[in-house]
Short mmCIF file of C-alpha atoms and ligand atoms in Angstrom, two decimals:
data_model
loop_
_atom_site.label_atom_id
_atom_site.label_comp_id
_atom_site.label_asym_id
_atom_site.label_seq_id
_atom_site.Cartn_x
_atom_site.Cartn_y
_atom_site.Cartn_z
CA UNK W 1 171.62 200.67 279.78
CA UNK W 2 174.08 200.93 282.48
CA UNK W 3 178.19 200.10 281.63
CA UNK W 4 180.57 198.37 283.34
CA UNK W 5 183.80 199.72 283.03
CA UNK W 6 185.34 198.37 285.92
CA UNK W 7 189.38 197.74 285.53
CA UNK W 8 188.98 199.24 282.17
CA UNK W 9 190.17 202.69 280.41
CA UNK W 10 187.70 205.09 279.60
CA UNK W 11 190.02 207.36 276.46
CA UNK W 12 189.31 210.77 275.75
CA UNK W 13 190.79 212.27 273.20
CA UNK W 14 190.86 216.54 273.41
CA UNK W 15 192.52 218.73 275.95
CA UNK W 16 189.40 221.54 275.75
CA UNK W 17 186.72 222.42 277.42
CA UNK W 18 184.47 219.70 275.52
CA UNK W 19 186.80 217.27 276.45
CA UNK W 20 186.50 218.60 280.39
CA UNK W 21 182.49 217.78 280.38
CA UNK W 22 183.49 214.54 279.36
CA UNK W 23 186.20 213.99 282.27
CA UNK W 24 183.26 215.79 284.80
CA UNK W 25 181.37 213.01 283.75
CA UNK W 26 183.42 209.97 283.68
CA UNK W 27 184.98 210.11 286.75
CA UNK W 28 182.41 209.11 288.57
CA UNK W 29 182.69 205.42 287.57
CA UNK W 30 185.44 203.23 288.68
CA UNK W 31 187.20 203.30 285.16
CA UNK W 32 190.77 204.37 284.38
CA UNK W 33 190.27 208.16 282.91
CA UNK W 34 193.07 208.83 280.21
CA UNK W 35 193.71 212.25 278.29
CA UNK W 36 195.38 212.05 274.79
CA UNK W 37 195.85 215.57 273.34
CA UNK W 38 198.67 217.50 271.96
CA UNK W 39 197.61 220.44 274.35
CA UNK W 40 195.59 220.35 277.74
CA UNK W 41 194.49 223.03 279.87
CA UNK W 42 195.76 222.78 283.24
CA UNK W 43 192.35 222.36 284.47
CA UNK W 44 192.51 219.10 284.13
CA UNK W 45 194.75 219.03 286.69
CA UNK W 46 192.21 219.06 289.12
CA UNK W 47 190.98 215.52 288.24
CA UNK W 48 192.31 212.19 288.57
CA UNK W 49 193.13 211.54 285.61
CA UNK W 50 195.93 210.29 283.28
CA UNK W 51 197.21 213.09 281.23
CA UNK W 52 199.66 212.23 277.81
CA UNK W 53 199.82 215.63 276.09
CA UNK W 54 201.54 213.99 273.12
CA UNK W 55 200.05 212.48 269.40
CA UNK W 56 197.74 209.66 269.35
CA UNK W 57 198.69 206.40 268.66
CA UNK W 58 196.73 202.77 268.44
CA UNK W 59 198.22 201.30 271.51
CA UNK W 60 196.07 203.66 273.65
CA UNK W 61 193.21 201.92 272.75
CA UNK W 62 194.73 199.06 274.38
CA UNK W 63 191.72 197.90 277.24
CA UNK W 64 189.65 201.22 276.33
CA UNK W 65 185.93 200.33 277.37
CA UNK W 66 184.45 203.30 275.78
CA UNK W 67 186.47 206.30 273.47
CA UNK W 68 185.21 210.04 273.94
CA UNK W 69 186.31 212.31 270.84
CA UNK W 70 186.17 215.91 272.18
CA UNK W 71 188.35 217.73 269.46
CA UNK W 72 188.26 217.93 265.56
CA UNK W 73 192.46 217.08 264.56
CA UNK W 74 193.72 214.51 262.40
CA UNK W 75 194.39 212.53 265.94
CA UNK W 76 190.74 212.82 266.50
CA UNK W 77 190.24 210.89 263.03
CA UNK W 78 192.88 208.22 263.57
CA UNK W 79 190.83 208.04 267.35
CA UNK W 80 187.31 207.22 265.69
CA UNK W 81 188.57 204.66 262.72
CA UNK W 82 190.71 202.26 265.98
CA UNK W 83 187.84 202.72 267.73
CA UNK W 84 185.47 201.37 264.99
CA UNK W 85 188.02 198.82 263.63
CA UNK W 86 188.12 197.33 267.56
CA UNK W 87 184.62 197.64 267.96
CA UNK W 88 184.85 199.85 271.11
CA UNK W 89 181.66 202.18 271.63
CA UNK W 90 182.39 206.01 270.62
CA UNK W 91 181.18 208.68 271.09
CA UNK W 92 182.14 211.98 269.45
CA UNK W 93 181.19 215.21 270.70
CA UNK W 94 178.44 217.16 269.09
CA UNK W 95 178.30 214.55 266.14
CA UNK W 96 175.17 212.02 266.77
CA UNK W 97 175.32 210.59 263.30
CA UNK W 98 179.05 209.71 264.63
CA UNK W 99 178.06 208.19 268.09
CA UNK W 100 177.42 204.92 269.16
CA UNK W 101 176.07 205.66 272.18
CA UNK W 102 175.33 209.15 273.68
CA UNK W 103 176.05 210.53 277.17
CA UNK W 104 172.90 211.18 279.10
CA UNK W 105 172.07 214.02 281.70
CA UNK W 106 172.23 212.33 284.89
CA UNK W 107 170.63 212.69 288.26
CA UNK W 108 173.23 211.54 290.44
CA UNK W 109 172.06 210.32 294.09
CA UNK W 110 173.84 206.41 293.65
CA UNK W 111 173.04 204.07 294.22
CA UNK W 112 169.97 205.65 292.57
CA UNK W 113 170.68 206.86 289.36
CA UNK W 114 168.54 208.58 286.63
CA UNK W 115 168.97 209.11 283.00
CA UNK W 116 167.31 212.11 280.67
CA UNK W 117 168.47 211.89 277.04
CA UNK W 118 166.88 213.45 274.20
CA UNK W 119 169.54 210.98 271.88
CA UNK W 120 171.19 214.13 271.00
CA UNK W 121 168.54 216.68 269.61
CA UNK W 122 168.30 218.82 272.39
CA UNK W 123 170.61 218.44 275.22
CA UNK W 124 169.54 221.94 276.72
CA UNK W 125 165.57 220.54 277.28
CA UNK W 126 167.28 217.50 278.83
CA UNK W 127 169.13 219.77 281.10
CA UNK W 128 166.02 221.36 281.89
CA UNK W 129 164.47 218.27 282.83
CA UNK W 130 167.27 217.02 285.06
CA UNK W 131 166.85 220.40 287.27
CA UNK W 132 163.12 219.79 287.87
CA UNK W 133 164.02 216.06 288.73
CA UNK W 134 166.98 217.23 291.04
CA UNK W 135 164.74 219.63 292.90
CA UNK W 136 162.34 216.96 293.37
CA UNK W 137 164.71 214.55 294.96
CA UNK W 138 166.57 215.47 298.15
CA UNK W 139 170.43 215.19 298.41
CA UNK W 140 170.07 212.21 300.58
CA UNK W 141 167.27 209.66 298.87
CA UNK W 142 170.92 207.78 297.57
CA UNK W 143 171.54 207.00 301.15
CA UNK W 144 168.16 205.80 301.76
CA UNK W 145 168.30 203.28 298.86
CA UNK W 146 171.53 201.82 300.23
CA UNK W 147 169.82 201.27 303.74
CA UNK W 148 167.03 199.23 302.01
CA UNK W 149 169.80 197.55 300.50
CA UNK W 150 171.27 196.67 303.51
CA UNK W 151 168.18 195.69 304.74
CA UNK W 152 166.78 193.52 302.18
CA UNK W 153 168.17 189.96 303.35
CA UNK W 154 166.81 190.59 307.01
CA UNK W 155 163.12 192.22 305.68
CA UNK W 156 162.89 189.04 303.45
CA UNK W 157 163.40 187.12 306.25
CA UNK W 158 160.47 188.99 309.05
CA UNK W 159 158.37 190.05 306.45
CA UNK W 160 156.56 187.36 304.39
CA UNK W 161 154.28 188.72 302.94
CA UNK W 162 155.18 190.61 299.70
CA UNK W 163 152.66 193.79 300.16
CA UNK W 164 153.85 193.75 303.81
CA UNK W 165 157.13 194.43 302.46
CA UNK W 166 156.11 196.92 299.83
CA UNK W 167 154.82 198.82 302.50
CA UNK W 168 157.98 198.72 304.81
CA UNK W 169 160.34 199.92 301.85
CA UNK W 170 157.84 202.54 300.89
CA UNK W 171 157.71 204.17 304.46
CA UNK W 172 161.30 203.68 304.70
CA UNK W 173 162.39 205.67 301.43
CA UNK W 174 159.56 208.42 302.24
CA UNK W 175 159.74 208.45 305.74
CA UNK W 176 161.28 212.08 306.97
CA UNK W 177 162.57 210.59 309.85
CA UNK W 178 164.85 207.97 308.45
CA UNK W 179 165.91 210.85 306.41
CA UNK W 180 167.03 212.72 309.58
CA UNK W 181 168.50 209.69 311.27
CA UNK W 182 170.77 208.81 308.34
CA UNK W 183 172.11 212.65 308.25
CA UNK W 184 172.80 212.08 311.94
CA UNK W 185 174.64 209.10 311.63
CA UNK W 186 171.46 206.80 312.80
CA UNK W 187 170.06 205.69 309.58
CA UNK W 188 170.57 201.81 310.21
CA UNK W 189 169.35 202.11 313.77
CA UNK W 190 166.62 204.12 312.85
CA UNK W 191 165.70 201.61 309.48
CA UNK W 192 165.91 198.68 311.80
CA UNK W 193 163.09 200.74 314.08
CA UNK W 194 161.26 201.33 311.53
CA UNK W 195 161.57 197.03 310.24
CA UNK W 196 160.41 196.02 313.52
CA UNK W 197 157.22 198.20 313.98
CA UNK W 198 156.36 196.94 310.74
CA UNK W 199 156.87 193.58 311.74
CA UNK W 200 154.41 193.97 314.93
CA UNK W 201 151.99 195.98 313.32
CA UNK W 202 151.81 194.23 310.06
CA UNK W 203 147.75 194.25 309.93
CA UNK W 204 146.90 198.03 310.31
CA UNK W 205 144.50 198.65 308.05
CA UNK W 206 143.50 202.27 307.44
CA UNK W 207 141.32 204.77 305.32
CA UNK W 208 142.35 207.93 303.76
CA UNK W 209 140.36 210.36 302.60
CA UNK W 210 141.45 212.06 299.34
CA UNK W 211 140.36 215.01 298.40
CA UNK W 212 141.20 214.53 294.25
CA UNK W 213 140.50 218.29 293.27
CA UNK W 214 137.95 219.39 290.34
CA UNK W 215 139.47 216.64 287.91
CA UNK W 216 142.94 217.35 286.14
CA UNK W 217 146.27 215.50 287.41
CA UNK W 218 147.93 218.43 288.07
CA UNK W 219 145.48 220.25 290.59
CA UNK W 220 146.04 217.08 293.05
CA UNK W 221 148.18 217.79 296.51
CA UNK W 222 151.41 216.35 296.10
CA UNK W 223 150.29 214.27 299.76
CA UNK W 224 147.13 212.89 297.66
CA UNK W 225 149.45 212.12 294.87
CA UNK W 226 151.52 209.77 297.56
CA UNK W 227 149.04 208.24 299.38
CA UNK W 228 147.61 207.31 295.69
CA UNK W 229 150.53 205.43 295.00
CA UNK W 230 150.87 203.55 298.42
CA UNK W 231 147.48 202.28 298.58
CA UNK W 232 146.49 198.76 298.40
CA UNK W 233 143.23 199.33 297.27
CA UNK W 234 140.98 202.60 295.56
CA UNK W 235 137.71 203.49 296.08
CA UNK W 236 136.63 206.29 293.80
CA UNK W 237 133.49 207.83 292.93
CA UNK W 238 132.56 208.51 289.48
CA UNK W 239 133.35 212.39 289.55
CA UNK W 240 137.13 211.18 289.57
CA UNK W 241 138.46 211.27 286.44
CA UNK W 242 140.22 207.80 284.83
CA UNK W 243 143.64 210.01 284.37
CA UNK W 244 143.36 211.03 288.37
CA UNK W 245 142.75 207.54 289.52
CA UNK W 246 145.73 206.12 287.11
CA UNK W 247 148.15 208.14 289.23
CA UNK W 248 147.34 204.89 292.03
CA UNK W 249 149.79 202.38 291.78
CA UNK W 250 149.16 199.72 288.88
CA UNK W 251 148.57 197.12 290.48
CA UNK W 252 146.61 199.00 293.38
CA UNK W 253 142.31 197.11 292.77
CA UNK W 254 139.88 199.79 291.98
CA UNK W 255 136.22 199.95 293.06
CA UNK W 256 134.11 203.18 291.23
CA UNK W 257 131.09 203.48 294.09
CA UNK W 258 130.23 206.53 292.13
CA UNK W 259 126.53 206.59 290.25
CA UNK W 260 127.30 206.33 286.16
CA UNK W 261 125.18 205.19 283.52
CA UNK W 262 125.61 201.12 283.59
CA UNK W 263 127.38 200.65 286.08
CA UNK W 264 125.73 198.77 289.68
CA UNK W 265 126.32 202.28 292.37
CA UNK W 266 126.86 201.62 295.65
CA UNK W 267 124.45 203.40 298.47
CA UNK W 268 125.96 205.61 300.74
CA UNK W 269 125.29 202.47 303.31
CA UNK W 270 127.38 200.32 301.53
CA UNK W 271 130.38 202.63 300.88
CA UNK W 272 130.47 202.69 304.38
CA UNK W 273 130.40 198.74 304.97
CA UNK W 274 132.85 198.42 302.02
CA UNK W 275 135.40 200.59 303.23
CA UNK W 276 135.20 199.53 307.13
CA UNK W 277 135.69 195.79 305.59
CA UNK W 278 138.68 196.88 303.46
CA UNK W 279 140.96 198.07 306.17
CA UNK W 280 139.64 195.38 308.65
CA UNK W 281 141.35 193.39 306.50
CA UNK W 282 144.50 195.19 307.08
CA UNK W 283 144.20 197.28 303.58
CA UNK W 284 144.94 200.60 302.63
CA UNK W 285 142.39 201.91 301.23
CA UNK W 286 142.58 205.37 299.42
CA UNK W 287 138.83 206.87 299.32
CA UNK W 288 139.08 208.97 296.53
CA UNK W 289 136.66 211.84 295.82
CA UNK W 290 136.38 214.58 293.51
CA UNK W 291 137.30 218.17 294.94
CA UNK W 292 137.56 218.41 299.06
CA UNK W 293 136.25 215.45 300.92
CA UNK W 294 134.62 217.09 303.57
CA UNK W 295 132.60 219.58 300.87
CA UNK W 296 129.41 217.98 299.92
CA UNK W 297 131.32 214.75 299.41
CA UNK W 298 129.21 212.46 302.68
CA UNK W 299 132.52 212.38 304.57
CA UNK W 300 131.01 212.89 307.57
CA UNK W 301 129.00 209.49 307.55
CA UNK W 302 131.98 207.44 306.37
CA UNK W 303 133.91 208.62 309.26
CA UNK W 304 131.92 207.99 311.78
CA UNK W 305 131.69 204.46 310.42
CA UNK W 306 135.21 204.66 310.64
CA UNK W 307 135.89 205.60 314.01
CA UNK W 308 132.85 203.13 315.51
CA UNK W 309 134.32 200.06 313.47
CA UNK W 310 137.73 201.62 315.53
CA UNK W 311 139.46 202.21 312.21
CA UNK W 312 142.44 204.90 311.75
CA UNK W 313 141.34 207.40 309.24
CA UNK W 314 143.11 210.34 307.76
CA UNK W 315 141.61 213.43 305.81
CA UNK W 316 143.92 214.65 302.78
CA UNK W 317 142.21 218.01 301.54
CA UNK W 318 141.74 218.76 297.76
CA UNK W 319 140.86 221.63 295.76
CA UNK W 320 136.89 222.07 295.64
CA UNK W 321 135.35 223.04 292.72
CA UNK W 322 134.09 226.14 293.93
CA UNK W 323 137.78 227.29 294.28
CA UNK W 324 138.53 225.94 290.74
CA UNK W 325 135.81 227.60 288.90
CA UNK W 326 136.95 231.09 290.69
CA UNK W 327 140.50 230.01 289.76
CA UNK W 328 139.43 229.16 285.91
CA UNK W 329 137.43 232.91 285.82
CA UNK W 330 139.88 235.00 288.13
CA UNK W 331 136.71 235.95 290.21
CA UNK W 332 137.79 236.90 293.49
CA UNK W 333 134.71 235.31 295.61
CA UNK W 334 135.99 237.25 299.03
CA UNK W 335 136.92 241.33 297.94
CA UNK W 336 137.65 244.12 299.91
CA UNK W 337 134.45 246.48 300.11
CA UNK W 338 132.45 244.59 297.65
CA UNK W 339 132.61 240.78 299.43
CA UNK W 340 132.92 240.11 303.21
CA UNK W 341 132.21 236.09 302.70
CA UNK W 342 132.18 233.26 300.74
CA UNK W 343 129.24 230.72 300.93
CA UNK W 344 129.19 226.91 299.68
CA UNK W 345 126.00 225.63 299.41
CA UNK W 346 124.06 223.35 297.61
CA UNK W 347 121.31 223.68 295.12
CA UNK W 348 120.10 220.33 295.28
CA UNK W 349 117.22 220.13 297.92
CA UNK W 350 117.85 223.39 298.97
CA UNK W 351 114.01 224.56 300.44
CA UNK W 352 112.34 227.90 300.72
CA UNK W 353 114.23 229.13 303.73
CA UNK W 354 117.71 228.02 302.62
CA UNK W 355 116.93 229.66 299.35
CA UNK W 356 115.67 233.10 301.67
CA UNK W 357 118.80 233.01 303.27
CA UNK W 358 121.23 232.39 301.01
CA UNK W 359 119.25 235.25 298.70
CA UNK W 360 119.72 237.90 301.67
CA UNK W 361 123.23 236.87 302.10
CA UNK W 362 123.72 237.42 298.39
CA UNK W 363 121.76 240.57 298.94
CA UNK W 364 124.13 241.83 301.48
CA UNK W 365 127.45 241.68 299.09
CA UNK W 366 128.54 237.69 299.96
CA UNK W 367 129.40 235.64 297.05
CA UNK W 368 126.98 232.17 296.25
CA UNK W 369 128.98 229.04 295.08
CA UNK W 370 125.92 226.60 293.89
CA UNK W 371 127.06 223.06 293.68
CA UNK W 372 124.62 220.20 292.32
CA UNK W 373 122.11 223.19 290.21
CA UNK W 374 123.11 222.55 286.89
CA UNK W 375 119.61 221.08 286.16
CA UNK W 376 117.71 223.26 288.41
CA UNK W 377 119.76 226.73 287.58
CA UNK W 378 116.79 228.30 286.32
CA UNK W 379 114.54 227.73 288.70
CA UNK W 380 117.02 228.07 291.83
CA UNK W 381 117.55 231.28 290.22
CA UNK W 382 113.90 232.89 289.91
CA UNK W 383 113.28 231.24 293.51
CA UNK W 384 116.78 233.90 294.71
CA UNK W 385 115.01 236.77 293.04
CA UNK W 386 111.15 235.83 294.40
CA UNK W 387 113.32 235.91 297.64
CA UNK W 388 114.51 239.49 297.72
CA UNK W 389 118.10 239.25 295.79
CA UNK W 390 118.23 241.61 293.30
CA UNK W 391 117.39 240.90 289.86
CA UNK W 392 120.76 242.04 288.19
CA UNK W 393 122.75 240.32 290.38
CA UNK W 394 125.84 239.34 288.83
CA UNK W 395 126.04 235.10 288.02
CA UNK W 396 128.46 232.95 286.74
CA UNK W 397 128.50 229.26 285.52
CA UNK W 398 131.73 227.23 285.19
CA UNK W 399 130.56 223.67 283.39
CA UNK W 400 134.10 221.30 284.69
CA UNK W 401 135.77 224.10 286.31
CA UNK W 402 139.62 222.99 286.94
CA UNK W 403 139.90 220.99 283.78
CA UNK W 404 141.01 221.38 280.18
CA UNK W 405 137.37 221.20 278.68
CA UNK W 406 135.76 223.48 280.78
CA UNK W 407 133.11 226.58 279.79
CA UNK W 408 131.79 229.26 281.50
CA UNK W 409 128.31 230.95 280.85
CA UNK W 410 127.89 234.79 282.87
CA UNK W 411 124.95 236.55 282.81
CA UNK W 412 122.24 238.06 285.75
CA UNK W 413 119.97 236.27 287.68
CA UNK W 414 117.20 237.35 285.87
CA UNK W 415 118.73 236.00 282.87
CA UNK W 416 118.98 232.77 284.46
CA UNK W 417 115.80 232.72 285.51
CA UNK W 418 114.39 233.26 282.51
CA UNK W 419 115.12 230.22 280.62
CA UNK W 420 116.81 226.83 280.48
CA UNK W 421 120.19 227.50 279.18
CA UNK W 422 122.09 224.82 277.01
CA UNK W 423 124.83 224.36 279.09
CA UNK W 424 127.66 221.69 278.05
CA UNK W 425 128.11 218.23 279.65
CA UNK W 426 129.55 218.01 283.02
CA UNK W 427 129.55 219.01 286.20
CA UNK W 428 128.96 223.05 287.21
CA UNK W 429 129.55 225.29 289.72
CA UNK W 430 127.21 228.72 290.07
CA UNK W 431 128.65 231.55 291.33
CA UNK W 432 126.27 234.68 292.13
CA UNK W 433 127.18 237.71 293.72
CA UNK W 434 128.88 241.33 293.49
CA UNK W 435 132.17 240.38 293.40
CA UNK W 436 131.52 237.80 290.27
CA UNK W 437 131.29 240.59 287.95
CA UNK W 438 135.57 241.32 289.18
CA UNK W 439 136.48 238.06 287.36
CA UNK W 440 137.42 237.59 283.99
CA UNK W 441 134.15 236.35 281.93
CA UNK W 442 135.32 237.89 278.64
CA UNK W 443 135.39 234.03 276.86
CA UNK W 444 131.98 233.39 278.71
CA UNK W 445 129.05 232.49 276.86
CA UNK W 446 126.24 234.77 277.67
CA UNK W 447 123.36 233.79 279.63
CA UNK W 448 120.13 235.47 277.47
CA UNK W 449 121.58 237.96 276.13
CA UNK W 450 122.11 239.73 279.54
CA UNK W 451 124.88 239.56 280.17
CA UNK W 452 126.82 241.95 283.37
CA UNK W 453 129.38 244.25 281.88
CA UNK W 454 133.03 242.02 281.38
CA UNK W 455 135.82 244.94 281.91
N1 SAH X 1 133.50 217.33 297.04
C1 SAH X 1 133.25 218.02 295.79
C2 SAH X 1 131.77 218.24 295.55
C3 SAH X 1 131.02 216.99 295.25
S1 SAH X 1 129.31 217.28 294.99
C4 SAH X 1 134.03 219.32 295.79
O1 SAH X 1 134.54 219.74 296.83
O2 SAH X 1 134.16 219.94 294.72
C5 SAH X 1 129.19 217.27 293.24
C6 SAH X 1 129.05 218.67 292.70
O3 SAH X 1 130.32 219.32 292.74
C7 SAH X 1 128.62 218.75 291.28
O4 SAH X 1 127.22 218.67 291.15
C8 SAH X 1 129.12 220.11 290.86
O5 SAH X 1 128.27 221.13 291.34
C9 SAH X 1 130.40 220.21 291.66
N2 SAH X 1 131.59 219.83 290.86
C10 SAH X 1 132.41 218.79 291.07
N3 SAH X 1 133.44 218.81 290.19
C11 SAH X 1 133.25 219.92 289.43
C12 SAH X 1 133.96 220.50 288.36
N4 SAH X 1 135.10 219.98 287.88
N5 SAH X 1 133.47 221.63 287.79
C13 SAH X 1 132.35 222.20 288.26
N6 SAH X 1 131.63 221.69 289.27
C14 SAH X 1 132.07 220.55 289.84
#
C-alpha cells in the first residue's frame, strides 16, 4: 500500500537515534515532519524538520497522518493511546505486536518504488534483500519511468496496437542508450527517437536463438533471461525445463517442438517453416533450446532458413551441458600437461572412423564429452577400446548435469564396456579422458566395480 500524506503531519515522537531512521525515512514524502521529545540530538538539525524539544501533549496530533513512537517515556505512552483513540496509524519502534503498519526497506529510484518487508521478523534479511535489488537496478531506471510517463499520451496516440506498445516501453526502459541520453540531458529527445522508429518499423519480426543452459533457472545468461521476457511468442524443445520456459513473460504463447512421449513433435522441416512464419508475422519469437544453440542443437538449418526467408536473427549463447557436467564434477576437461583439448562430439551415429578418431585423440591426452550415448554407452565404449584407446582410460557420466537432481557414475572404459549400467532418468553427458580422473567423483556411483582412483 502506498500513503498519501500530502498537507498532512507525519509525528515522531523520540529525539534518538531510532527516532533519526524514522526522520531518514519520512522525509522523502511531501508530509510535514514534526519532532516531539524532551531531548534531541542536534543531528536532527540537518533535516527539515519541525523540532519541539518540550512534553507531549494531544494537540500535536492535530492533522497527524501517521505517528512514529521511537522512545520508551511516559510521553511515548500518552503518544500511542491519542493515536489509537483518533484512529491514526502507529507505528512503534521495535514493537510489531504494537504497530499498525510497519515501515518497509525501500528501493528508492521514484517514481519507481520498491518495498521488502519481512512484517517485522527480520529487518536485517530485508536489508539484505534491498542491496541485491539496488545493485540490480541502476541509479537512473527512476528517470526512465518518468520519460515513459511523459510519453504515454503521445505513444497511445501512434501506437495502436497494444503489443506494439509493449514493445516500445520495453526497449525504452532497457535500452542503454536512452539511459545515456537522459544522463546527458537528452532523454526526451532521445525517447521521442526511439517512439518514432517504433512507429515506422512496427512489423519487424525477428528470431532469437536462446541458448537455455543444461536446465536450472539460475544457469541462464542474464541476456537469455531478457529476451525471455520480451518475446511475443516461445518455441522450446522438450529438453527445456517447464521452470526455464516460465521465466517468458505470462502471457508470451508457447509451442514445445521438442520429441516427448504424447505429444505431436515437430520435424526439423517444420521448426523451420514455423519459426520463418512467426516473425513474418512481425513476432518475436524466442527459440529456446537446452544448453548452447549452436552445440548439437540443428541451429545451423534454422538459420539458414532464417536468413533465405530474409529474417533478422540473433544467437544468445548458453551453457552446454558438457560445461555443466565438468562444472557439477570439478573435472577440468583442458589441464596443463595432462589435457591440450577439449572435444564435443556426439555418440549418436557416430561410425567407425569418427569413433577411430575420437579414440586416438583420447589416446593422445584430449578429453571426450559424449552427448546423445546414454543408451549406447556401452557399446560406444568397447568400440573406443577395439579402436586403440586404452582400456583404463578414465570415464565419467553426469545423468542432468547442471541441475538439482543430477548423478554421476565414474569408472574406466573397460568398465563401461563391459555392461549396461543402470543409469538414472535423464539426459547424460560422457566424459573420457586423462584429465577426468582430476575432478571430484568421490559421490559418483561406480561403473562395475572399476572404478579410477577418486583423490
Ligand atoms: N544444445 C545442447 C545439446 C542438445 S543435444 C547443449 O549444448 O547442451 C541433447 C544431448 O545433450 C543429450 O542427449 C545429452 O547428451 C546432452 N544434454 C542436454 N542437457 C543435459 C543435461 N542437463 N545433462 C546432461 N546431458 C545433457
Amino acid at each position: 500500500m502506498s500513503y498519501k500524506v500530502q498537507g498532512q503531519r507525519i509525528v515522531i515522537i523520540g529525539g534518538g537515534e531510532e527516532a533519526l531512521n524514522k526522520v531518514r525515512l519520512v522525509t522523502k514524502t511531501t508530509a510535514q515532519v514534526v519532532i516531539i521529545a524532551r531531548h534531541i540530538e542536534p543531528l536532527f538539525n540537518a533535516f527539515e524538520v519541525e523540532l519541539n524539544e518540550r512534553a507531549f501533549g494531544a494537540a500535536d496530533l492535530d492533522n497527524a497522518a501517521l505517528v512514529f513512537v521511537a522512545e520508551e517515556s511516559d510521553d511515548a505512552e500518552l503518544a500511542k493511546a491519542e493515536a489509537r483513540a483518533r484512529g491514526i496509524p502507529l507505528n512503534v519502534v521495535d514493537v510489531p505486536a504494537e504497530c499498525d503498519f510497519y515501515t518497509p526497506s525501500i528501493v528508492d529510484r521514484a517514481p519507481l518504488t520498491i518495498a521488502i518487508s519481512t512484517e517485522g521478523d527480520a529487518p536485517v534479511l530485508a536489508r539484505l534483500v534491498r542491496a541485491r535489488i539496488e545493485a540490480m537496478l541502476s541509479p537512473g531506471i527512476g528517470k526512465i519511468a518518468r520519460l515513459a510517463g511523459q510519453l504515454r499520451k503521445t505513444t497511445e496516440s501512434l501506437i495502436h496496437d497494444g503489443a506494439a506498445r509493449r514493445r516500445f516501453y520495453e526497449a525504452l526502459v532497457s535500452s542503454p542508450q536512452i539511459e545515456a541520453a537522459e544522463q546527458a540531458g537528452q532523454g526526451l529527445a532521445a525517447a521521442t527517437d526511439l517512439l518514432h522508429q517504433h512507429v515506422t518499423g512496427e512489423s519487424q519480426g525477428v528470431v532469437w536463438l536462446i541458448g537455455a543452459g543444461p536446465g536450472s533457472e539460475d544457469l541462464l545468461t542474464l541476456r537469455a533471461q531478457r529476451l525471455l521476457q520480451e518475446a511475443d511468442v516461445i518455441v522450446h524443445d522438450q529438453l527445456v525445463p517447464t521452470v526455464v520456459v516460465d521465466m517468458g513473460r505470462r502471457d508470451a504463447e508457447r509451442i514445445l517442438v521438442g520429441k516427448a512421449k504424447g505429444h505431436h513433435s515437430f520435424s526439423q522441416a517444420q521448426i523451420n517453416t514455423l519459426i520463418v512464419r512467426l516473425a513474418g508475422q512481425g513476432k518475436r519469437v524466442a527459440r529456446l533450446k537446452s544448453g548452447d544453440p549452436m552445440v548439437f542443437g540443428r541451429a545451423g538449418e534454422e538459420i539458414a532458413a532464417l536468413r533465405k526467408a530474409g529474417l533478422a536473427y540473433q544467437v544468445v549463447p548458453g551453457i552446454s551441458a558438457a560445461l555443466a557436467a565438468a562444472a557439477d564434477t570439478a573435472t577440468p576437461v583442458t589441464l596443463r600437461k595432462v589435457s591440450s583439448g577439449f572435444i564435443m562430439a556426439t555418440a549418436h551415429g557416430a561410425d567407425d572412423s569418427d569413433l577411430s578418431h575420437w579414440a586416438a585423440l583420447a589416446q593422445s591426452g584430449l578429453t571426450l564429452a559424449l552427448y546423445m550415448g546414454k543408451s549406447i554407452a556401452s557399446d560406444v565404449a568397447a568400440r573406443l577400446i577395439a579402436h586403440g584407446a586404452r582400456a583404463d582410460l578414465p570415464v565419467g557420466i553426469v545423468v542432468n548435469a547442471g541441475r538439482a537432481d543430477k548423478s554421476t557414475y565414474s569408472g574406466t572404459l573397460s568398465a563401461l564396456a563391459a555392461g549396461q549400467v543402470a543409469f538414472s532418468e535423464g539426459p547424460a553427458i560422457i566424459l573420457v579422458g586423462e584429465a577426468v580422473e582430476a575432478g571430484d567423483w568421490a559421490n559418483a556411483a561406480q561403473l562395475a566395480g572399476m572404478s579410477f582412483k577418486v583423490a
